Coordinates of C-alpha atoms in Angstrom, one line a residue:
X1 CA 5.1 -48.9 -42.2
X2 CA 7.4 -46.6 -43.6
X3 CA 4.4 -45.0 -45.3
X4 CA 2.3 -44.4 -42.4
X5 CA 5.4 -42.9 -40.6
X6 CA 5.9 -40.4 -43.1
X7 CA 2.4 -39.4 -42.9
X8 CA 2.8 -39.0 -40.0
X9 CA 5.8 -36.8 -40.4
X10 CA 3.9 -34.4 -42.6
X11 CA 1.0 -34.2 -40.5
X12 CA 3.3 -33.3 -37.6
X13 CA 5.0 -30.2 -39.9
X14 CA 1.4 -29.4 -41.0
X15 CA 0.4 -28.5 -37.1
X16 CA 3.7 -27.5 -36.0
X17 CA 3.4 -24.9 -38.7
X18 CA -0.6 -24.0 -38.0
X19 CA 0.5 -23.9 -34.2
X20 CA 3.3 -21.2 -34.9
X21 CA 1.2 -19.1 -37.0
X22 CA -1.6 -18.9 -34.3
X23 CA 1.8 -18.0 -31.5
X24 CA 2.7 -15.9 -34.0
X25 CA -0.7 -14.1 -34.4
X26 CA -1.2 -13.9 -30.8
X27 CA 2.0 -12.5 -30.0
X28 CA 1.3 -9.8 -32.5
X29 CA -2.2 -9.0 -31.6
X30 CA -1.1 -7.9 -27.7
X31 CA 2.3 -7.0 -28.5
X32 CA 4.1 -9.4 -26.5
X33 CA 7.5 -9.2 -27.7
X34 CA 8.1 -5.4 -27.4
X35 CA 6.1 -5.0 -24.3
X36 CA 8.2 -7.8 -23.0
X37 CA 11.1 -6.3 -24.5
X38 CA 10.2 -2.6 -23.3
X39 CA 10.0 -4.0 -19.4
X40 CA 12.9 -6.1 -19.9
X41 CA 14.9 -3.0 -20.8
X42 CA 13.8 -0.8 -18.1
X43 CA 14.4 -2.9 -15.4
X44 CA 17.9 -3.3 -16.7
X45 CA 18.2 0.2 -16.9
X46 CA 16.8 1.0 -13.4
X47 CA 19.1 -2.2 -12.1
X48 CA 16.5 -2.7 -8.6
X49 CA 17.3 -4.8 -6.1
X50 CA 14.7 -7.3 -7.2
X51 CA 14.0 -7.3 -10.4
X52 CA 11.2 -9.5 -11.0
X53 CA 8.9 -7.2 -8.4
X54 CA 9.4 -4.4 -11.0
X55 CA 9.4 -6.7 -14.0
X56 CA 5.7 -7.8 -12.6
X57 CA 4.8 -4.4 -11.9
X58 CA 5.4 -2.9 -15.5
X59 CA 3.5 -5.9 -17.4
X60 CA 0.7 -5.3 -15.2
X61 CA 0.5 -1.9 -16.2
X62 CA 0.4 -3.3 -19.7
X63 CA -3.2 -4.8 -19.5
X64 CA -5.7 -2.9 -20.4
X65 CA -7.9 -3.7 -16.8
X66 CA -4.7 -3.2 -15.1
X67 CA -6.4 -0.5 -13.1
X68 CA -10.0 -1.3 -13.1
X69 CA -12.2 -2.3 -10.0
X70 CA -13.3 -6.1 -10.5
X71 CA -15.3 -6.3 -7.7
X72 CA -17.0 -4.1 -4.6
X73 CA -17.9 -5.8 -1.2
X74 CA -19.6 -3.7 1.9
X75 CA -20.3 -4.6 5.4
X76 CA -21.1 -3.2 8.8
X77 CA -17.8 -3.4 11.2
X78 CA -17.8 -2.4 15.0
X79 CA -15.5 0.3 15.9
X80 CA -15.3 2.2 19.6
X81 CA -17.6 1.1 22.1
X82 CA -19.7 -1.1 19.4
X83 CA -20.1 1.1 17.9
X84 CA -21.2 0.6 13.7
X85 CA -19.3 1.5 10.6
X86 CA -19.4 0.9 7.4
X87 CA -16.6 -0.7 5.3
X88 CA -16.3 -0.7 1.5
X89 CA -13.8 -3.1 0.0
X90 CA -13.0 -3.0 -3.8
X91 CA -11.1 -5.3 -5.4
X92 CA -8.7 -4.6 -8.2
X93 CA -5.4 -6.7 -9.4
X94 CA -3.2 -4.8 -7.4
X95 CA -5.2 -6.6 -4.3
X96 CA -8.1 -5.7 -2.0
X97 CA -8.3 -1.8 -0.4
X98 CA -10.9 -0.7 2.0
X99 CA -12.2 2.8 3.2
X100 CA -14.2 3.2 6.3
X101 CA -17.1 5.6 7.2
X102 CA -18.9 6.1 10.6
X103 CA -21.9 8.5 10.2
X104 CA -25.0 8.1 8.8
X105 CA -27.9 7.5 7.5
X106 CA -28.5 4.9 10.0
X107 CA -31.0 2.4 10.7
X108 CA -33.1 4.1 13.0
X109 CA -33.8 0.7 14.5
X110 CA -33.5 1.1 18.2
X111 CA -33.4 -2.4 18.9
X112 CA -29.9 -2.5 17.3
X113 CA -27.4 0.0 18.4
X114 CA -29.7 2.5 20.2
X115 CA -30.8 3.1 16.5
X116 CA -27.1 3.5 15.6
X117 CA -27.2 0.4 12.8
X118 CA -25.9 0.4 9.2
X119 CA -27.5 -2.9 7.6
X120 CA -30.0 -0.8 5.0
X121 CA -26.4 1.3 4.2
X122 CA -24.4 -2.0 3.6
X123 CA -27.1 -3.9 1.3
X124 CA -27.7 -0.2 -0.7
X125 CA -23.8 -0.6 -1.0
X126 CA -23.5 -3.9 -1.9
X127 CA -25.9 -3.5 -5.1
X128 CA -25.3 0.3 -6.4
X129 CA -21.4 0.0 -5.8
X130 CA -20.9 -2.8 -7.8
X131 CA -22.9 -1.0 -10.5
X132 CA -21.3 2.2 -10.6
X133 CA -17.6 1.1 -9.9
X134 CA -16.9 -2.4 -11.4
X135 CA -14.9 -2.0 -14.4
X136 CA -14.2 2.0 -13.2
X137 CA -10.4 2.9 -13.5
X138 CA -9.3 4.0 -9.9
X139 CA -6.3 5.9 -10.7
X140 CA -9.1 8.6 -12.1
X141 CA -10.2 9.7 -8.1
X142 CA -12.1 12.9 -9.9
X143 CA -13.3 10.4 -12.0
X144 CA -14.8 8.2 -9.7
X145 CA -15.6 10.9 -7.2
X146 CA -18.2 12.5 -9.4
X147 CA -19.5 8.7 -10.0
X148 CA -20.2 8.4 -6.7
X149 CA -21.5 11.9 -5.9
X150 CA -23.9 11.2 -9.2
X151 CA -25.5 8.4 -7.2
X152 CA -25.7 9.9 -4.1
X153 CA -27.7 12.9 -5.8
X154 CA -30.0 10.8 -7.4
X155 CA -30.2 8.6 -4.3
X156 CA -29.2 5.3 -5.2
X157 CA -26.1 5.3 -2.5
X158 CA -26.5 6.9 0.8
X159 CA -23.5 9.3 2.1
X160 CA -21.6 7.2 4.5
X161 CA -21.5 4.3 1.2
X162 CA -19.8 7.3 -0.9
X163 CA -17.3 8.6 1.8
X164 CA -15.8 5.0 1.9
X165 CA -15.8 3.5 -1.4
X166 CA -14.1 7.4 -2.1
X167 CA -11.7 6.5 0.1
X168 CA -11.4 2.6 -0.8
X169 CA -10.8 4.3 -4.4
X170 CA -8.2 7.1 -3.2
X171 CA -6.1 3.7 -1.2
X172 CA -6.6 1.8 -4.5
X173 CA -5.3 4.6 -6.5
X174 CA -2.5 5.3 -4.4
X175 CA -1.2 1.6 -4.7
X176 CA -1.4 2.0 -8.5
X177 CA 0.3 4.8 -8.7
X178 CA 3.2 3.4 -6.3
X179 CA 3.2 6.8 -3.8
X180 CA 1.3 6.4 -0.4
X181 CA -2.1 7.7 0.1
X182 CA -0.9 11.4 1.0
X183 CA 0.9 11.7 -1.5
X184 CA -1.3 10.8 -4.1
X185 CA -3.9 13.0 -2.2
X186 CA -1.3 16.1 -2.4
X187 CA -1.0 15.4 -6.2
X188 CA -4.9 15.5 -5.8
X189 CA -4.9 19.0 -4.1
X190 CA -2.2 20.9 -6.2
X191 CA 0.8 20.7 -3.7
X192 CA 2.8 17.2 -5.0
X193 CA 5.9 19.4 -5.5
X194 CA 6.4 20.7 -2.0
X195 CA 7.5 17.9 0.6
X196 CA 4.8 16.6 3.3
X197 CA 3.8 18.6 6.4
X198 CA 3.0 16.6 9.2
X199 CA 0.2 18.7 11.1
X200 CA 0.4 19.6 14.8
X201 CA -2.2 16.9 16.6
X202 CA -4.7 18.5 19.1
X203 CA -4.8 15.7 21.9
X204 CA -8.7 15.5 23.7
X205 CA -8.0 15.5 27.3
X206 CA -11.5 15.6 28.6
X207 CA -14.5 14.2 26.7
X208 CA -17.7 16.2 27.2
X209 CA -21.3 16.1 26.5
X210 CA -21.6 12.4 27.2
X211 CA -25.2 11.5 28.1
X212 CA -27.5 8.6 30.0
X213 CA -26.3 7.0 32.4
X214 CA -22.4 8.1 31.5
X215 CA -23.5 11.9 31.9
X216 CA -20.8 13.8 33.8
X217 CA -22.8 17.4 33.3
X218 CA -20.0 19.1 31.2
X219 CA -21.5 20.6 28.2
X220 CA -18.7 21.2 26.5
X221 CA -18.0 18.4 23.8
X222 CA -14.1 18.7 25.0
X223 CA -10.9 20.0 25.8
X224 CA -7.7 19.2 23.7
X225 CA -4.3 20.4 24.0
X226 CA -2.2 21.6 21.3
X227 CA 1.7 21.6 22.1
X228 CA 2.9 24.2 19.2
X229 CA 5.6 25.2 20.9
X230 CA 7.3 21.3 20.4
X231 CA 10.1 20.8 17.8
X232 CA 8.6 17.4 15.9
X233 CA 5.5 15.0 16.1
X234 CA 7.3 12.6 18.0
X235 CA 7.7 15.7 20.8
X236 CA 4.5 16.8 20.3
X237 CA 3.1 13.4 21.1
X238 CA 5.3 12.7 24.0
X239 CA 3.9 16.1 26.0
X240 CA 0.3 15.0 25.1
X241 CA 0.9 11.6 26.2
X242 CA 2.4 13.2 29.9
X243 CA -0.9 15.7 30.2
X244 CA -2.8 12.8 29.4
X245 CA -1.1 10.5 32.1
X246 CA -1.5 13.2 34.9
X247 CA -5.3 13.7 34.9
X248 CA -6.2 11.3 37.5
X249 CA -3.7 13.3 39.7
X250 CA -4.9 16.3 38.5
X251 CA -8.4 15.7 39.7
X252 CA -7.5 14.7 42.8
X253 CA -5.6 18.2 43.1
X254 CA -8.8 20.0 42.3
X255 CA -11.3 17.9 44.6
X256 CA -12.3 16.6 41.4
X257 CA -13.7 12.7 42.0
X258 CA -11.6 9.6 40.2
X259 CA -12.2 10.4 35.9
X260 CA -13.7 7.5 33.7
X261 CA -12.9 6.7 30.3
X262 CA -14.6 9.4 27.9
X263 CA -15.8 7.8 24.6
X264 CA -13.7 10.0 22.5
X265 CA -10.5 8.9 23.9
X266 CA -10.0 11.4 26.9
X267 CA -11.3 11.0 30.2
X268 CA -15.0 11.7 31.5
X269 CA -14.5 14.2 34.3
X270 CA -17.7 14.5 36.6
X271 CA -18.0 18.4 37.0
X272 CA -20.4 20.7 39.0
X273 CA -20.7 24.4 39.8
X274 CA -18.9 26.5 36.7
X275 CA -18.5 22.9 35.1
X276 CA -16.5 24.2 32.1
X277 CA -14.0 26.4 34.2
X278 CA -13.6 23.2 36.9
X279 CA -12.5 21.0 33.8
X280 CA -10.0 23.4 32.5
X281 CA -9.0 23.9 36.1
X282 CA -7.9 20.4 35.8
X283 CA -6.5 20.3 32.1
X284 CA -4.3 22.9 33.4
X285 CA -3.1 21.3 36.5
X286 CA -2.1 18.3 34.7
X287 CA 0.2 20.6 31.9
X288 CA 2.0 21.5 35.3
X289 CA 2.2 18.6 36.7
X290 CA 3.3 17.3 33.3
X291 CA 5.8 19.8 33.0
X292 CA 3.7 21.6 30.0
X293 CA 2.2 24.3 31.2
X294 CA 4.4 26.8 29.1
X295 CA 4.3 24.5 26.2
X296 CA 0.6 24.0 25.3
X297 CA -2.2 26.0 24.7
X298 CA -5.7 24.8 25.3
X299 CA -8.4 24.2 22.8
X300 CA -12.1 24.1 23.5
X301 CA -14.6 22.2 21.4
X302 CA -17.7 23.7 22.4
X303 CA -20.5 21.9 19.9
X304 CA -23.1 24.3 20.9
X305 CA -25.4 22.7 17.9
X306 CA -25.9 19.7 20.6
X307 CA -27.2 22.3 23.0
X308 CA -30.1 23.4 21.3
X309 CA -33.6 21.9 20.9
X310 CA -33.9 20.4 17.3
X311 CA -36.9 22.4 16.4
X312 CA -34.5 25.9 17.2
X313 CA -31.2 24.4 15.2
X314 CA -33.2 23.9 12.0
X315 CA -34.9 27.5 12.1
X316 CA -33.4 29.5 9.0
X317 CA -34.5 33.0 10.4
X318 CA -31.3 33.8 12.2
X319 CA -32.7 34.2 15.6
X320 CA -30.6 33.2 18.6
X321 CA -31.5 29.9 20.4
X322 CA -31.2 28.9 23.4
X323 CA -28.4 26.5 24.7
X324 CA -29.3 24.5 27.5
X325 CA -26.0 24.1 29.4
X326 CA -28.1 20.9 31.6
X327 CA -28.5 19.0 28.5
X328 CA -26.0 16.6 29.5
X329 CA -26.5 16.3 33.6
X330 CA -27.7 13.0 34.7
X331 CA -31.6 14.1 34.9
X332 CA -33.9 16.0 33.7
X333 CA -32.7 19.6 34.8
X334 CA -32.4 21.9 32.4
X335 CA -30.9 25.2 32.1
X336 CA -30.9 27.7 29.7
X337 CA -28.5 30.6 28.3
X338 CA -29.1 33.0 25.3
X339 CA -26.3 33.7 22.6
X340 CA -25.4 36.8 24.3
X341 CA -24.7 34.8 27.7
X342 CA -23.2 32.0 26.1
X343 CA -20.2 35.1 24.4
X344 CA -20.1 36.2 28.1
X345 CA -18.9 32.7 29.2
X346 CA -16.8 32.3 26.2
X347 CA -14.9 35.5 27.2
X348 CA -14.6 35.0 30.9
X349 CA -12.8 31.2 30.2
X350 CA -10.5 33.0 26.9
X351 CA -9.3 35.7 30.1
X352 CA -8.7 33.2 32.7
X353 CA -7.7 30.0 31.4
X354 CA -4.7 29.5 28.0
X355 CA -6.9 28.6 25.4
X356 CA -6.5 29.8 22.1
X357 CA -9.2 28.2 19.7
X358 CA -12.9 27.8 20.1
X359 CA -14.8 25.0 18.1
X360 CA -18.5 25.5 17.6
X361 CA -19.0 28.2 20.2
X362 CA -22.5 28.6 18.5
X363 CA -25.4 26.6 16.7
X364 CA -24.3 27.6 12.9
X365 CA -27.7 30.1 12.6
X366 CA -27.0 31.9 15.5
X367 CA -25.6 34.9 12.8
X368 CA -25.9 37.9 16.6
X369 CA -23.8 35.6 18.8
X370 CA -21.5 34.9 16.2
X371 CA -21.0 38.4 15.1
X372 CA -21.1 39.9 19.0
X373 CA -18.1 37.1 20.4
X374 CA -16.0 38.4 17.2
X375 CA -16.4 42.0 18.3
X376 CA -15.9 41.3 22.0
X377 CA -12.8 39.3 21.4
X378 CA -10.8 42.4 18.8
X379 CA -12.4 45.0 21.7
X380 CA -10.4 43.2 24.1
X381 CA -7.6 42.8 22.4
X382 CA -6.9 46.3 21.3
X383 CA -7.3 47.5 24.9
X384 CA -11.0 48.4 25.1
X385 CA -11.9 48.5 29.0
X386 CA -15.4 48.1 28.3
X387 CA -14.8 44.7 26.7
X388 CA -13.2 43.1 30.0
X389 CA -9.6 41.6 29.9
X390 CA -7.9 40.0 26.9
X391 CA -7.9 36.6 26.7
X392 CA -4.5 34.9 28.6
X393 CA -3.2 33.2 25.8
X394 CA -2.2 35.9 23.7
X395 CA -1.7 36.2 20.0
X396 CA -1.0 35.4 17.4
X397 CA -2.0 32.0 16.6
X398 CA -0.3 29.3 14.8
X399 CA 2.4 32.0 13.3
X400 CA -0.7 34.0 11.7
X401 CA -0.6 37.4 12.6
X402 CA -4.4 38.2 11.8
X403 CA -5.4 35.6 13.9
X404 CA -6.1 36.6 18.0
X405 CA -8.0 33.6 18.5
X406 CA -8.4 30.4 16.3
X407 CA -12.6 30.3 15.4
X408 CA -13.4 27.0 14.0
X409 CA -16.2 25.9 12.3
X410 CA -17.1 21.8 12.2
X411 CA -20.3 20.9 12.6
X412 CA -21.5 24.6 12.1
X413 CA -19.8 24.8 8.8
X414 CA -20.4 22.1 6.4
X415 CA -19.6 23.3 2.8
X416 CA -18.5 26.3 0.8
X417 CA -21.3 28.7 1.4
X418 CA -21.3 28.6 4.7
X419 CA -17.6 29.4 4.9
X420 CA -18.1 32.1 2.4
X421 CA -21.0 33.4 4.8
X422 CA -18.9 33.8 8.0
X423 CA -15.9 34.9 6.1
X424 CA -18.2 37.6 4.9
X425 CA -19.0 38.6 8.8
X426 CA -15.5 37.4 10.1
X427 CA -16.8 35.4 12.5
X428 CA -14.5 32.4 12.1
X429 CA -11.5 32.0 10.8
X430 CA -10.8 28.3 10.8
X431 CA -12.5 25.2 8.9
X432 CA -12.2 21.9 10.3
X433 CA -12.5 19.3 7.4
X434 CA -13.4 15.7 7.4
X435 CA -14.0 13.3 4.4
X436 CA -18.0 13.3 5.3
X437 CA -17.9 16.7 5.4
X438 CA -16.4 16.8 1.7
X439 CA -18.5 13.6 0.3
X440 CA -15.4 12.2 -1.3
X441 CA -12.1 13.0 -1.3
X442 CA -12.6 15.1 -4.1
X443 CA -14.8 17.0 -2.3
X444 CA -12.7 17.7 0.8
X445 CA -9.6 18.7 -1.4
X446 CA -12.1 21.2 -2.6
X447 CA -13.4 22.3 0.5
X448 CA -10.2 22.9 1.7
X449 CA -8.6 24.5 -1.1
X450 CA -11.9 26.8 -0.5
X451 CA -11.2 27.7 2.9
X452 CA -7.7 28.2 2.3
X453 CA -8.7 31.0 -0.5
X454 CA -10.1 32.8 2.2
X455 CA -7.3 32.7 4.4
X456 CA -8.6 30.6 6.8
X457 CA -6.8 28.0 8.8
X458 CA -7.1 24.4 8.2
X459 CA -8.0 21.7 10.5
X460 CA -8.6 17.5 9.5
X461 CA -10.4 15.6 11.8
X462 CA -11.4 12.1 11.9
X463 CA -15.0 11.2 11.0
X464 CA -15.3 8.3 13.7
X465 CA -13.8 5.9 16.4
X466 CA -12.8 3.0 14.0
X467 CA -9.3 2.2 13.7
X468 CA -9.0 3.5 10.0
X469 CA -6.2 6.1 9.6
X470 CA -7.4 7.7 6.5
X471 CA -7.6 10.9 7.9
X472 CA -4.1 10.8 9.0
X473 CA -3.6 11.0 5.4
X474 CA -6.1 13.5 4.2
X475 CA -4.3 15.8 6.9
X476 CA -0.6 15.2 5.5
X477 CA -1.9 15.8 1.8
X478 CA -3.8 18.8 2.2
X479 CA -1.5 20.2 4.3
X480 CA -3.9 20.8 7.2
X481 CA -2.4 22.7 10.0
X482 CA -3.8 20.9 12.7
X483 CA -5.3 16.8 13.1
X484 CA -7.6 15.7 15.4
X485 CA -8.2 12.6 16.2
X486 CA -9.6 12.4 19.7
X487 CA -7.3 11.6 23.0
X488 CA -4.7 9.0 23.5
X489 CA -7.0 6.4 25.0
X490 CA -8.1 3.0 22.4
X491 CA -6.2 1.8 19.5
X492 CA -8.4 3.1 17.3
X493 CA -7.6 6.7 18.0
X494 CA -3.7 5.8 18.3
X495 CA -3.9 4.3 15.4
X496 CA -4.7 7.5 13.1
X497 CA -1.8 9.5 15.1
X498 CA 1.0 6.3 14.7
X499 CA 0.3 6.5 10.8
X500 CA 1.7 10.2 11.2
X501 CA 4.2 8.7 13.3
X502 CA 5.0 6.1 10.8
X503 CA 5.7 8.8 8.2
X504 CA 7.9 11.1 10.5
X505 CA 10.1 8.3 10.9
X506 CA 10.2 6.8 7.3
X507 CA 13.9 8.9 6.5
X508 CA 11.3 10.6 4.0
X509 CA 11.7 14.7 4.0
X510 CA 8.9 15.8 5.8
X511 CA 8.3 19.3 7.0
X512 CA 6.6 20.5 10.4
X513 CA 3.7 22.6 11.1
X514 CA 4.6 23.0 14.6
X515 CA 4.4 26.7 15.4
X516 CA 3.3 28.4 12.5
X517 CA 0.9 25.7 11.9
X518 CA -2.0 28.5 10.3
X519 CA 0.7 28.9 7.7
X520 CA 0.2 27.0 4.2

C-alpha cells in the first residue's frame, strides 16, 4: 500500500510539473502577464468609475481580431410608405452595426414594389460581402472603402450594397475607436481638432412632384424652410415645427383645399393656375401665421431632371430640353417650357417670394439655362433695369458675401467633374452631398472636401425615408452647412434631425452654423 501511494505521489508531481510548464508556455506565448499587467495599471491610473468596463475594453484591444469583421448579414427592410431598403449588418466583437441604403439598382420586378424591390441587391450582398469584408479590420474606413469600391467596379456588389456596408463599417469603426460616428467621420475628413457644428436643418414644408393617383400638379419637388436667423437647433426646430403646424390653416387662407400627407414628410398641397407661386403663397402664410415670417427664408427644390423626357436627360450635346411643368397633374396633359422660360419663372418667384436657394433649377446638361439664370440673377442684383427686380430676399447668403443666391446642385451634380464643370461657368455655387452620391464614406468626405476647395457651400442630405440617422452624422462630421432630411411628418425623418438633437444636448461643445452657415 504504501508503495502504490507513493507512486502515486510521484506521478502527481510529474503532471503538476508538465501542467505548469504548458501554463507557463502559454502565458509566455500571448503575453498574458504583462498585457494583464499593462491594463491593470492603466485602469488604476485612469481610476473610472467602473473599472472592469475599461479593464474589458483594453484586453480586447489586445487580440489580434479585436477589430476584424466576423461575419456580414444583408436584408431588404421597409422604410416610408413600404417602401424597400437595404440593410447590411457586420458583425465584429464589439457587437452587431448596421448601415442602411435606399436607392438602387432595383429589381425591376413590377409585381413587387412598383418595380421598387431589392432581393437580387440583398443575395449579391449576402455572398460578395462576406468575401470581401470577413476578417477586414474596420477601424481602416479608407481601407475598407476602397475594398468595397474595388467590387463595385468590377461588379461583384451593386452600389446601394457598398453605401451600407460603408456605412455599417464607419458605425463599427466608430464603436472601436470609442468616439461617436461624427466624430470619427471628422477625424476622417481632416477637421477632428475643431469642435462639432451642428448644421442649420432645411425643414420640407410642401412635397412636390408626387404622381398617379397622389398627383397634386406641383412640379416642383418642394419647398423647405431654412430658419438662419434662430440662435440653436433646438430654436431652429421649434420655428419649423410652428410653420409646419400652420399649413392646414394656411391653405384655408389661400382658397387652397385641405393638404395630404406628402411622402417626403411635408404636406401634398393640390395647386392649380401658377402652381409653384400658389404653394409658396401658402408656405409664406403659415411663417406669419407661425410668427416666422422675418425669421426664415425659403428654399426651393426644383428637380428639373424629373421634368424632362428620359431620351433629352441623357443627351450629352448640351442642348436645352424641354421641362414639361404637367408631368405631375393627374392626367395626361402636358405642357412644355424651354430653359430660357423655365430662368424666367425662376426669376419672377426669387422677386416676389423670400427664397434664397434654388435646387436643381435645371436638368444637369442644360449648360444655356444654367449659364443665362447666373447672369440674370448678378444683372439684377447690381441694379440692371433690363434684368427685372432683384430677388426679395436679399443677400448675402449663409454669412458668405459672394453668394446672392444659394445654387445647389443634387441630382445634377454627382461627382467631382461635374462640380469642377459648373465652377468653371459659376453656375452653382452649392453641393448637396449624400453617402450614394460619394459611394462610401470615403467617397463623400472626398467629395466634400472637393467642393469646399472651390468655395462652394455644403449641403448633407439623407439618401432615403428609412429611419437610419447616418446622415445626421455625415452632416456633423463634415461640417456641412446645411441638413436635409425632409419635413417633420414620420419617425423616420424625425429621427435623423433628434440624433442632431441628441448631440446638441449631450453637455458636449458643439458650435452652430446658424447664420453664417456657408462658412467652414
Amino acid at each position: 500500500i504504501a508503495h502504490t501511494l507513493e507512486r502515486r505521489r510521484v506521478m502527481g508531481d510529474k503532471h503538476l510539473e508538465s501542467e505548469r510548464v504548458v501554463i507557463e508556455t502559454y502565458l509566455q506565448e500571448h503575453g498574458l502577464e504583462t498585457t494583464l499587467n499593462d491594463a491593470v495599471n492603466a485602469v488604476v491610473k485612469a481610476r473610472p468609475r467602473d473599472p472592469y468596463v475599461q479593464l474589458g475594453k483594453a484586453l480586447l484591444k489586445a487580440s489580434d481580431g479585436a477589430d476584424a469583421v466576423a461575419a456580414v448579414a444583408a436584408r431588404e427592410i421597409l422604410g416610408s410608405s413600404g417602401r424597400p431598403a437595404l440593410e447590411v449588418e457586420i458583425e465584429t466583437q464589439r457587437g452587431t452595426f448596421v448601415g442602411v441604403a435606399s436607392s438602387g439598382p432595383y429589381d425591376d420586378d413590377a409585381d413587387r414594389h412598383g418595380g421598387k424591390g431589392l432581393l437580387k441587391a440583398r443575395d449579391a450582398a449576402r455572398v460578395a460581402l462576406a468575401e470581401v469584408l470577413r476578417g477586414r479590420d474596420v477601424v481602416d474606413q479608407t481601407a475598407v472603402d476602397a475594398i468595397l469600391a474595388e467590387a463595385l467596379q468590377d461588379g461583384r456588389l451593386p452600389a446601394n450594397a457598398v453605401a451600407a456596408a460603408s456605412a455599417a463599417c464607419c458605425v463599427a469603426g466608430a464603436a472601436h475607436a470609442d468616439v461617436a460616428p461624427h466624430a470619427y467621420i471628422a477625424k476622417l475628413a481632416g477637421q477632428s481638432g475643431r469642435a462639432p457644428r451642428l448644421p442649420l436643418p432645411v425643414i420640407r414644408i410642401v412635397d412636390g412632384q408626387q404622381a398617379g393617383a397622389g398627383a397634386t400638379g406641383l412640379h416642383v419637388a418642394g419647398i423647405s424652410v431654412a430658419p438662419a436667423s434662430s440662435s440653436s437647433l433646438e430654436e431652429a426646430l421649434d420655428l419649423c415645427a410652428a410653420v409646419h403646424e400652420k399649413v392646414p390653416a394656411a391653405c384655408l387662407a389661400k382658397n387652397v383645399p385641405p393638404p395630404a400627407f406628402g411622402r417626403g414628410g411635408g404636406y401634398a398641397l393640390v395647386v392649380s393656375g401658377d402652381r409653384a407661386a400658389k404653394a409658396l403663397e401658402v408656405v409664406v402664410e403659415a411663417c406669419r401665421l407661425a410668427g416666422a415670417d422675418d425669421k426664415v427664408a425659403l428654399s426651393l427644390e426644383c428637380g428639373a431632371h424629373a421634368l424632362v423626357a428620359k431620351g433629352d436627360a441623357d443627351d450629352d450635346d448640351e442642348k436645352s430640353p424641354a421641362y414639361d411643368v404637367e408631368a405631375f397633374a393627374y392626367g395626361d396633359a402636358s405642357f412644355s417650357k424651354s430653359g430660357a422660360e423655365m430662368v424666367e419663372d425662376y426669376a419672377a418667384l426669387l422677386a416676389a417670394f423670400p427664397v434664397d436657394t434654388l435646387e436643381d433649377p435645371f436638368a444637369e446638361h442644360d449648360v444655356d439655362a444654367f449659364v443665362q439664370l447666373k447672369e440674370r440673377l448678378d444683372a439684377a442684383a447690381n441694379g440692371d433695369a433690363s434684368a427685372g427686380p432683384p430677388p426679395k430676399k436679399r443677400g448675402p447668403v449663409g454669412g458668405d458675401s459672394t453668394c446672392a443666391v444659394q445654387l445647389v446642385g443634387a441630382a445634377c451634380c454627382g461627382d467631382g467633374d461635374a462640380v469642377d464643370a459648373f465652377d468653371e461657368r459659376k453656375s452653382l455655387n452649392t453641393l448637396n452631398v449624400t453617402l450614394a452620391k460619394g459611394r462610401t464614406v470615403s467617397g463623400a468626405v472626398a467629395l466634400a472636401a472637393h467642393a469646399r476647395g472651390r468655395g462652394w457651400g455644403l449641403v448633407v442630405s439623407s439618401d432615403g425615408d428609412d429611419g437610419d440617422a447616418f446622415a445626421a452624422h455625415l452632416a456633423v462630421g463634415l461640417r456641412a452647412g446645411q441638413f436635409r432630411a425632409g419635413g417633420l411628418q414620420g419617425g423616420e425623418h424625425a429621427a435623423k434631425y433628434n440624433a442632431l438633437l441628441r448631440l446638441a444636448t449631450s453637455g458636449q461643445q458643439v458650435a452652430w452654423a446658424g447664420a453664417d452657415f456657408r462658412v467652414a
